[in-house]
CSV table of N, CA and C in Angstrom, one decimal:
chain,number,residue,atom,x,y,z
A,1,UNK,N,-46.9,111.9,46.3
A,1,UNK,CA,-47.5,111.5,44.6
A,1,UNK,C,-46.1,111.3,44.2
A,2,UNK,N,-45.4,112.3,44.3
A,2,UNK,CA,-43.9,112.2,43.2
A,2,UNK,C,-43.3,111.1,43.6
A,3,UNK,N,-43.0,110.3,44.8
A,3,UNK,CA,-42.3,109.4,46.1
A,3,UNK,C,-43.2,108.1,44.6
A,4,UNK,N,-44.0,108.0,44.3
A,4,UNK,CA,-44.8,107.1,43.6
A,4,UNK,C,-44.5,106.6,42.3
A,5,UNK,N,-44.2,108.2,41.4
A,5,UNK,CA,-43.7,108.5,40.1
A,5,UNK,C,-42.1,107.8,40.1
A,6,UNK,N,-41.6,107.8,40.8
A,6,UNK,CA,-40.2,107.9,40.7
A,6,UNK,C,-40.3,106.4,41.4
A,7,UNK,N,-40.7,105.8,42.1
A,7,UNK,CA,-40.7,104.2,42.3
A,7,UNK,C,-41.2,103.2,40.7
A,8,UNK,N,-41.9,103.9,40.4
A,8,UNK,CA,-42.7,103.2,39.1
A,8,UNK,C,-42.2,103.5,37.7
A,9,UNK,N,-41.0,104.5,37.4
A,9,UNK,CA,-40.3,105.0,36.5
A,9,UNK,C,-39.1,103.9,36.9
A,10,UNK,N,-38.7,103.9,38.3
A,10,UNK,CA,-37.1,103.4,38.2
A,10,UNK,C,-37.4,102.0,38.1
A,11,UNK,N,-38.6,101.4,38.3
A,11,UNK,CA,-39.4,99.8,38.2
A,11,UNK,C,-39.3,99.8,36.5
A,12,UNK,N,-39.8,100.6,35.8
A,12,UNK,CA,-40.4,100.5,34.7
A,12,UNK,C,-38.6,100.5,33.8
A,13,UNK,N,-37.8,101.2,34.5
A,13,UNK,CA,-36.6,101.1,33.8
A,13,UNK,C,-35.6,99.9,34.0
A,14,UNK,N,-35.9,98.8,34.7
A,14,UNK,CA,-35.4,97.9,35.2
A,14,UNK,C,-36.0,96.7,34.7
A,15,UNK,N,-37.5,96.5,34.7
A,15,UNK,CA,-38.2,96.0,34.1
A,15,UNK,C,-38.3,96.1,32.4
A,16,UNK,N,-38.0,96.7,32.0
A,16,UNK,CA,-38.2,97.1,30.7
A,16,UNK,C,-36.9,96.3,29.7
A,17,UNK,N,-35.6,96.0,30.3
A,17,UNK,CA,-34.8,95.5,29.4
A,17,UNK,C,-35.0,93.7,29.3
A,18,UNK,N,-35.7,93.7,30.3
A,18,UNK,CA,-36.3,92.0,31.0
A,18,UNK,C,-38.0,91.7,29.8
A,19,UNK,N,-38.5,92.7,29.9
A,19,UNK,CA,-39.3,92.4,29.3
A,19,UNK,C,-39.4,92.3,27.0
A,20,UNK,N,-38.8,93.2,27.3
A,20,UNK,CA,-38.1,93.1,25.4
A,20,UNK,C,-37.6,92.0,25.4
A,21,UNK,N,-36.8,91.3,26.0
A,21,UNK,CA,-35.9,90.0,25.7
A,21,UNK,C,-36.8,88.9,26.0
A,22,UNK,N,-37.9,88.8,26.5
A,22,UNK,CA,-38.9,88.3,26.5
A,22,UNK,C,-40.0,88.2,25.8
A,23,UNK,N,-40.2,89.4,25.2
A,23,UNK,CA,-40.8,89.4,24.1
A,23,UNK,C,-40.3,89.3,22.1
A,24,UNK,N,-39.1,89.0,22.3
A,24,UNK,CA,-38.4,89.1,21.3
A,24,UNK,C,-38.7,87.8,20.6
A,25,UNK,N,-38.7,87.2,19.1
A,25,UNK,CA,-39.0,86.0,18.8
A,25,UNK,C,-37.8,85.1,19.1
A,26,UNK,N,-38.2,84.0,19.6
A,26,UNK,CA,-37.6,82.9,20.1
A,26,UNK,C,-35.7,82.7,19.0
A,27,UNK,N,-34.9,82.0,20.1
A,27,UNK,CA,-34.0,82.1,19.4
A,27,UNK,C,-33.6,80.5,18.1
A,28,UNK,N,-33.7,80.7,16.8
A,28,UNK,CA,-33.9,80.1,15.8
A,28,UNK,C,-32.5,80.0,15.2
A,29,UNK,N,-32.1,78.6,14.4
A,29,UNK,CA,-31.1,78.8,13.9
A,29,UNK,C,-30.5,79.7,12.7
A,30,UNK,N,-29.5,80.1,12.4
A,30,UNK,CA,-28.9,80.7,11.6
A,30,UNK,C,-29.3,80.8,10.4
A,31,UNK,N,-29.8,81.7,9.6
A,31,UNK,CA,-30.5,81.2,8.1
A,31,UNK,C,-32.2,81.1,7.8
A,32,UNK,N,-33.1,81.4,6.9
A,32,UNK,CA,-34.1,80.9,6.3
A,32,UNK,C,-34.4,79.4,5.9
A,33,UNK,N,-35.2,78.9,6.8
A,33,UNK,CA,-36.1,77.8,5.2
A,33,UNK,C,-36.5,78.4,4.1
A,34,UNK,N,-36.0,77.5,3.2
A,34,UNK,CA,-36.0,77.9,2.0
A,34,UNK,C,-37.7,77.3,1.8
A,35,UNK,N,-38.1,77.3,0.6
A,35,UNK,CA,-39.8,77.1,0.0
A,35,UNK,C,-39.7,76.4,-1.2
A,36,UNK,N,-39.4,75.0,-0.8
A,36,UNK,CA,-38.9,73.9,-1.8
A,36,UNK,C,-40.3,73.4,-2.7
A,37,UNK,N,-41.4,73.3,-1.9
A,37,UNK,CA,-42.0,73.1,-3.2
A,37,UNK,C,-43.0,74.5,-3.9
A,38,UNK,N,-42.5,75.3,-3.3
A,38,UNK,CA,-43.2,76.5,-4.4
A,38,UNK,C,-41.9,76.6,-5.0
A,39,UNK,N,-40.9,76.2,-5.3
A,39,UNK,CA,-39.8,76.3,-5.7
A,39,UNK,C,-39.8,75.1,-7.0
A,40,UNK,N,-40.2,74.3,-6.5
A,40,UNK,CA,-40.5,73.1,-7.2
A,40,UNK,C,-41.5,73.4,-8.4
A,41,UNK,N,-42.6,73.9,-8.0
A,41,UNK,CA,-43.7,74.0,-8.4
A,41,UNK,C,-43.6,74.9,-9.6
A,42,UNK,N,-42.6,76.1,-9.1
A,42,UNK,CA,-42.6,77.5,-10.4
A,42,UNK,C,-41.7,76.9,-11.1
A,43,UNK,N,-40.6,76.0,-11.1
A,43,UNK,CA,-39.6,75.6,-12.0
A,43,UNK,C,-40.1,74.5,-12.8
A,44,UNK,N,-41.1,73.5,-12.3
A,44,UNK,CA,-41.1,72.3,-13.1
A,44,UNK,C,-42.8,72.1,-13.6
A,45,UNK,N,-43.8,73.0,-12.8
A,45,UNK,CA,-44.9,72.9,-13.3
A,45,UNK,C,-45.4,73.7,-14.2
A,46,UNK,N,-44.6,73.5,-15.5
A,46,UNK,CA,-45.6,74.6,-16.6
A,46,UNK,C,-45.9,74.3,-17.6
A,47,UNK,N,-46.3,75.1,-18.8
A,47,UNK,CA,-47.3,74.6,-19.9
A,47,UNK,C,-49.0,74.3,-20.0
A,48,UNK,N,-49.3,74.6,-20.8
A,48,UNK,CA,-50.7,74.3,-20.9
A,48,UNK,C,-51.5,73.1,-19.8
A,49,UNK,N,-50.9,72.2,-19.7
A,49,UNK,CA,-51.7,71.1,-18.3
A,49,UNK,C,-51.2,71.6,-17.2
A,50,UNK,N,-50.8,72.9,-16.9
A,50,UNK,CA,-50.3,73.1,-15.9
A,50,UNK,C,-51.1,72.8,-14.6
A,51,UNK,N,-52.5,72.9,-14.7
A,51,UNK,CA,-53.7,72.5,-13.8
A,51,UNK,C,-54.0,71.2,-13.6
A,52,UNK,N,-53.5,70.2,-14.3
A,52,UNK,CA,-53.8,69.0,-14.6
A,52,UNK,C,-52.8,67.8,-14.6
A,53,UNK,N,-51.5,68.4,-14.4
A,53,UNK,CA,-50.5,67.7,-13.9
A,53,UNK,C,-50.7,67.4,-12.8
A,54,UNK,N,-49.9,66.3,-12.5
A,54,UNK,CA,-49.8,66.3,-10.7
A,54,UNK,C,-49.0,67.3,-10.0
A,55,UNK,N,-49.0,67.4,-8.6
A,55,UNK,CA,-48.3,67.9,-7.6
A,55,UNK,C,-47.1,68.4,-7.5
A,56,UNK,N,-45.7,68.8,-7.4
A,56,UNK,CA,-44.6,68.3,-6.6
A,56,UNK,C,-44.1,68.1,-5.7
A,57,UNK,N,-43.2,67.6,-5.3
A,57,UNK,CA,-43.1,67.4,-3.8
A,57,UNK,C,-41.2,67.8,-3.7
A,58,UNK,N,-40.9,67.0,-2.6
A,58,UNK,CA,-39.6,67.6,-2.7
A,58,UNK,C,-39.0,66.3,-1.5
A,59,UNK,N,-37.6,66.1,-1.5
A,59,UNK,CA,-37.7,65.3,-0.4
A,59,UNK,C,-35.7,65.3,-0.1
A,60,UNK,N,-35.0,64.5,0.5
A,60,UNK,CA,-33.8,64.2,0.5
A,60,UNK,C,-33.7,63.2,0.0
A,61,UNK,N,-32.6,63.0,-1.3
A,61,UNK,CA,-32.3,61.9,-1.4
A,61,UNK,C,-30.7,60.8,-1.1
A,62,UNK,N,-30.9,60.2,0.3
A,62,UNK,CA,-29.3,59.4,0.9
A,62,UNK,C,-28.6,59.0,-0.2
A,63,UNK,N,-29.0,58.6,-0.5
A,63,UNK,CA,-28.4,57.6,-2.0
A,63,UNK,C,-27.3,58.4,-2.8
A,64,UNK,N,-27.7,59.7,-3.1
A,64,UNK,CA,-26.7,60.3,-4.1
A,64,UNK,C,-26.4,61.8,-3.1
A,65,UNK,N,-26.8,61.8,-1.6
A,65,UNK,CA,-26.6,62.9,-1.0
A,65,UNK,C,-27.0,64.4,-1.6
A,66,UNK,N,-28.6,64.8,-2.3
A,66,UNK,CA,-29.0,65.7,-2.4
A,66,UNK,C,-30.7,65.9,-2.3
A,67,UNK,N,-31.0,67.1,-2.4
A,67,UNK,CA,-32.4,67.3,-2.6
A,67,UNK,C,-33.3,67.5,-3.7
A,68,UNK,N,-34.2,66.9,-3.6
A,68,UNK,CA,-35.0,66.3,-4.9
A,68,UNK,C,-36.2,67.0,-5.3
A,69,UNK,N,-36.6,67.1,-6.2
A,69,UNK,CA,-38.1,67.7,-6.6
A,69,UNK,C,-38.8,66.3,-6.9
A,70,UNK,N,-39.5,65.8,-7.0
A,70,UNK,CA,-40.7,64.7,-7.6
A,70,UNK,C,-41.8,65.0,-7.9
A,71,UNK,N,-42.0,64.4,-8.7
A,71,UNK,CA,-43.6,64.4,-9.7
A,71,UNK,C,-44.0,62.9,-9.3
A,72,UNK,N,-45.2,63.4,-8.6
A,72,UNK,CA,-45.9,62.4,-8.4
A,72,UNK,C,-46.0,61.3,-9.5
A,73,UNK,N,-46.4,59.8,-9.5
A,73,UNK,CA,-46.9,59.2,-10.7
A,73,UNK,C,-48.3,59.6,-10.9
A,74,UNK,N,-48.7,59.6,-12.5
A,74,UNK,CA,-49.7,59.8,-13.1
A,74,UNK,C,-51.0,58.7,-13.7
A,75,UNK,N,-52.0,58.7,-14.2
A,75,UNK,CA,-52.5,57.8,-14.7
A,75,UNK,C,-53.5,58.5,-16.1
A,76,UNK,N,-52.8,57.7,-17.0
A,76,UNK,CA,-54.1,58.4,-18.2
A,76,UNK,C,-54.3,57.5,-19.8
A,77,UNK,N,-55.3,57.6,-20.2
A,77,UNK,CA,-55.5,56.5,-21.1
A,77,UNK,C,-55.2,55.4,-21.0
A,78,UNK,N,-55.2,54.5,-20.2
A,78,UNK,CA,-54.8,53.2,-20.1
A,78,UNK,C,-53.5,52.6,-19.8
A,79,UNK,N,-52.7,53.8,-19.1
A,79,UNK,CA,-51.0,54.0,-18.9
A,79,UNK,C,-51.2,54.7,-17.6
A,80,UNK,N,-49.8,53.8,-16.8
A,80,UNK,CA,-49.1,55.1,-16.0
A,80,UNK,C,-47.9,55.4,-16.3
A,81,UNK,N,-47.8,56.6,-15.8
A,81,UNK,CA,-46.4,57.4,-16.1
A,81,UNK,C,-46.0,57.9,-15.0
A,82,UNK,N,-44.7,57.0,-15.3
A,82,UNK,CA,-43.9,57.5,-13.8
A,82,UNK,C,-43.6,58.7,-14.1
A,83,UNK,N,-43.6,59.1,-11.9
A,83,UNK,CA,-42.8,60.9,-12.1
A,83,UNK,C,-41.8,60.8,-12.4
A,84,UNK,N,-41.5,62.4,-12.5
A,84,UNK,CA,-40.3,62.7,-12.9
A,84,UNK,C,-39.1,63.4,-11.7
A,85,UNK,N,-37.7,63.0,-11.4
A,85,UNK,CA,-37.3,63.6,-10.2
A,85,UNK,C,-36.1,64.2,-10.7
A,86,UNK,N,-35.9,65.8,-10.4
A,86,UNK,CA,-34.7,66.8,-10.7
A,86,UNK,C,-33.8,66.8,-9.6
A,87,UNK,N,-32.6,66.7,-9.8
A,87,UNK,CA,-31.8,67.6,-8.0
A,87,UNK,C,-32.2,68.8,-8.3
A,88,UNK,N,-32.3,69.1,-7.0
A,88,UNK,CA,-32.0,71.2,-7.0
A,88,UNK,C,-30.9,71.8,-6.9
A,89,UNK,N,-30.5,72.9,-7.4
A,89,UNK,CA,-30.3,73.8,-7.4
A,89,UNK,C,-29.8,74.4,-6.3
A,90,UNK,N,-29.3,73.6,-5.1
A,90,UNK,CA,-29.6,74.7,-4.1
A,90,UNK,C,-29.1,76.4,-3.9
A,91,UNK,N,-27.9,76.6,-4.9
A,91,UNK,CA,-28.2,78.3,-5.4
A,91,UNK,C,-29.4,78.6,-5.5
A,92,UNK,N,-29.8,77.8,-6.6
A,92,UNK,CA,-31.1,78.8,-7.1
A,92,UNK,C,-32.5,79.0,-6.2
A,93,UNK,N,-32.3,77.6,-5.3
A,93,UNK,CA,-33.4,77.8,-4.7
A,93,UNK,C,-33.1,78.6,-3.7
A,94,UNK,N,-32.0,78.7,-3.0
A,94,UNK,CA,-32.4,79.9,-1.7
A,94,UNK,C,-32.8,81.4,-2.7
A,95,UNK,N,-32.0,81.5,-3.8
A,95,UNK,CA,-32.0,82.5,-4.7
A,95,UNK,C,-33.5,82.9,-4.8
A,96,UNK,N,-34.4,81.8,-5.3
A,96,UNK,CA,-35.8,82.0,-5.1
A,96,UNK,C,-36.4,82.6,-3.9
A,97,UNK,N,-36.0,82.0,-3.0
A,97,UNK,CA,-36.1,82.1,-1.6
A,97,UNK,C,-36.0,83.5,-1.2
A,98,UNK,N,-35.0,84.2,-0.9
A,98,UNK,CA,-34.2,85.1,0.2
A,98,UNK,C,-34.3,85.9,-0.9
A,99,UNK,N,-33.6,85.7,-2.3
A,99,UNK,CA,-33.1,86.6,-3.3
A,99,UNK,C,-31.5,87.0,-3.2
A,100,UNK,N,-30.9,85.5,-1.9
A,100,UNK,CA,-29.8,85.5,-2.7
A,100,UNK,C,-29.0,84.2,-2.7
A,101,UNK,N,-28.1,83.6,-2.6
A,101,UNK,CA,-27.7,82.3,-3.3
A,101,UNK,C,-26.7,81.7,-2.4
A,102,UNK,N,-26.9,82.1,-1.4
A,102,UNK,CA,-26.1,81.2,-0.2
A,102,UNK,C,-27.1,80.1,0.5
A,103,UNK,N,-26.1,79.6,1.0
A,103,UNK,CA,-26.7,78.5,1.3
A,103,UNK,C,-26.0,77.5,2.3
A,104,UNK,N,-26.4,76.9,3.5
A,104,UNK,CA,-25.1,76.0,4.1
A,104,UNK,C,-26.0,75.0,4.8
A,105,UNK,N,-25.6,74.0,5.0
A,105,UNK,CA,-26.3,72.8,5.9
A,105,UNK,C,-26.6,73.2,6.8
A,106,UNK,N,-27.7,72.1,7.6
A,106,UNK,CA,-27.9,72.3,9.1
A,106,UNK,C,-27.8,70.3,9.7
A,107,UNK,N,-27.2,69.8,8.3
A,107,UNK,CA,-27.2,68.3,9.2
A,107,UNK,C,-27.9,68.0,7.4
A,108,UNK,N,-28.1,66.2,7.6
A,108,UNK,CA,-28.0,65.6,6.6
A,108,UNK,C,-29.9,65.4,6.3
A,109,UNK,N,-29.7,66.5,4.9
A,109,UNK,CA,-31.2,66.9,4.5
A,109,UNK,C,-31.9,67.7,4.7
A,110,UNK,N,-31.3,68.5,6.1
A,110,UNK,CA,-31.5,69.9,6.1
A,110,UNK,C,-30.7,71.5,5.7
A,111,UNK,N,-31.5,72.0,5.1
A,111,UNK,CA,-31.0,72.9,4.0
A,111,UNK,C,-31.1,74.2,4.6
A,112,UNK,N,-30.3,75.6,5.1
A,112,UNK,CA,-31.0,76.7,5.1
A,112,UNK,C,-29.8,77.9,4.3
A,113,UNK,N,-30.7,78.8,4.2
A,113,UNK,CA,-30.7,80.1,3.4
A,113,UNK,C,-30.3,81.1,3.6
A,114,UNK,N,-28.9,81.7,3.3
A,114,UNK,CA,-28.1,82.6,4.0
A,114,UNK,C,-26.9,82.4,5.1
A,115,UNK,N,-25.6,83.1,5.6
A,115,UNK,CA,-24.9,82.8,5.8
A,115,UNK,C,-24.9,82.0,7.3
A,116,UNK,N,-24.1,81.2,7.2
A,116,UNK,CA,-24.1,79.7,8.7
A,116,UNK,C,-23.1,80.9,9.5
A,117,UNK,N,-24.1,81.3,10.6
A,117,UNK,CA,-23.5,82.4,11.8
A,117,UNK,C,-23.5,81.1,13.1
A,118,UNK,N,-23.5,80.1,12.6
A,118,UNK,CA,-23.1,79.2,13.9
A,118,UNK,C,-21.5,79.1,14.6
A,119,UNK,N,-20.8,79.3,13.6
A,119,UNK,CA,-19.2,79.3,13.7
A,119,UNK,C,-18.5,80.4,14.9
């Protein structure tokens, strides 16, 4: 029985590091994904009519090369109200998401919060 225990403990020592790397999280790009929608809602959906106002979305404006919060168009009392658009301050967005104002770009329209560890 002692020989079997030695074999199992040796096998465990050899297999454990491989299993730890197998079970660890997949490799990801550096940084944290920003919470665009939550940021836009918290910053711009305010006031007494908060529940009635349209929800905010977000997107990348390739013309201005900026991320934007976008309010949907709305209807009311025989009128159409054009939705508003505001540029997103990426430092504020990352501070809202992670508590730190660091951000970096991963390509056109793709922002990540935190330091860039790819260098």
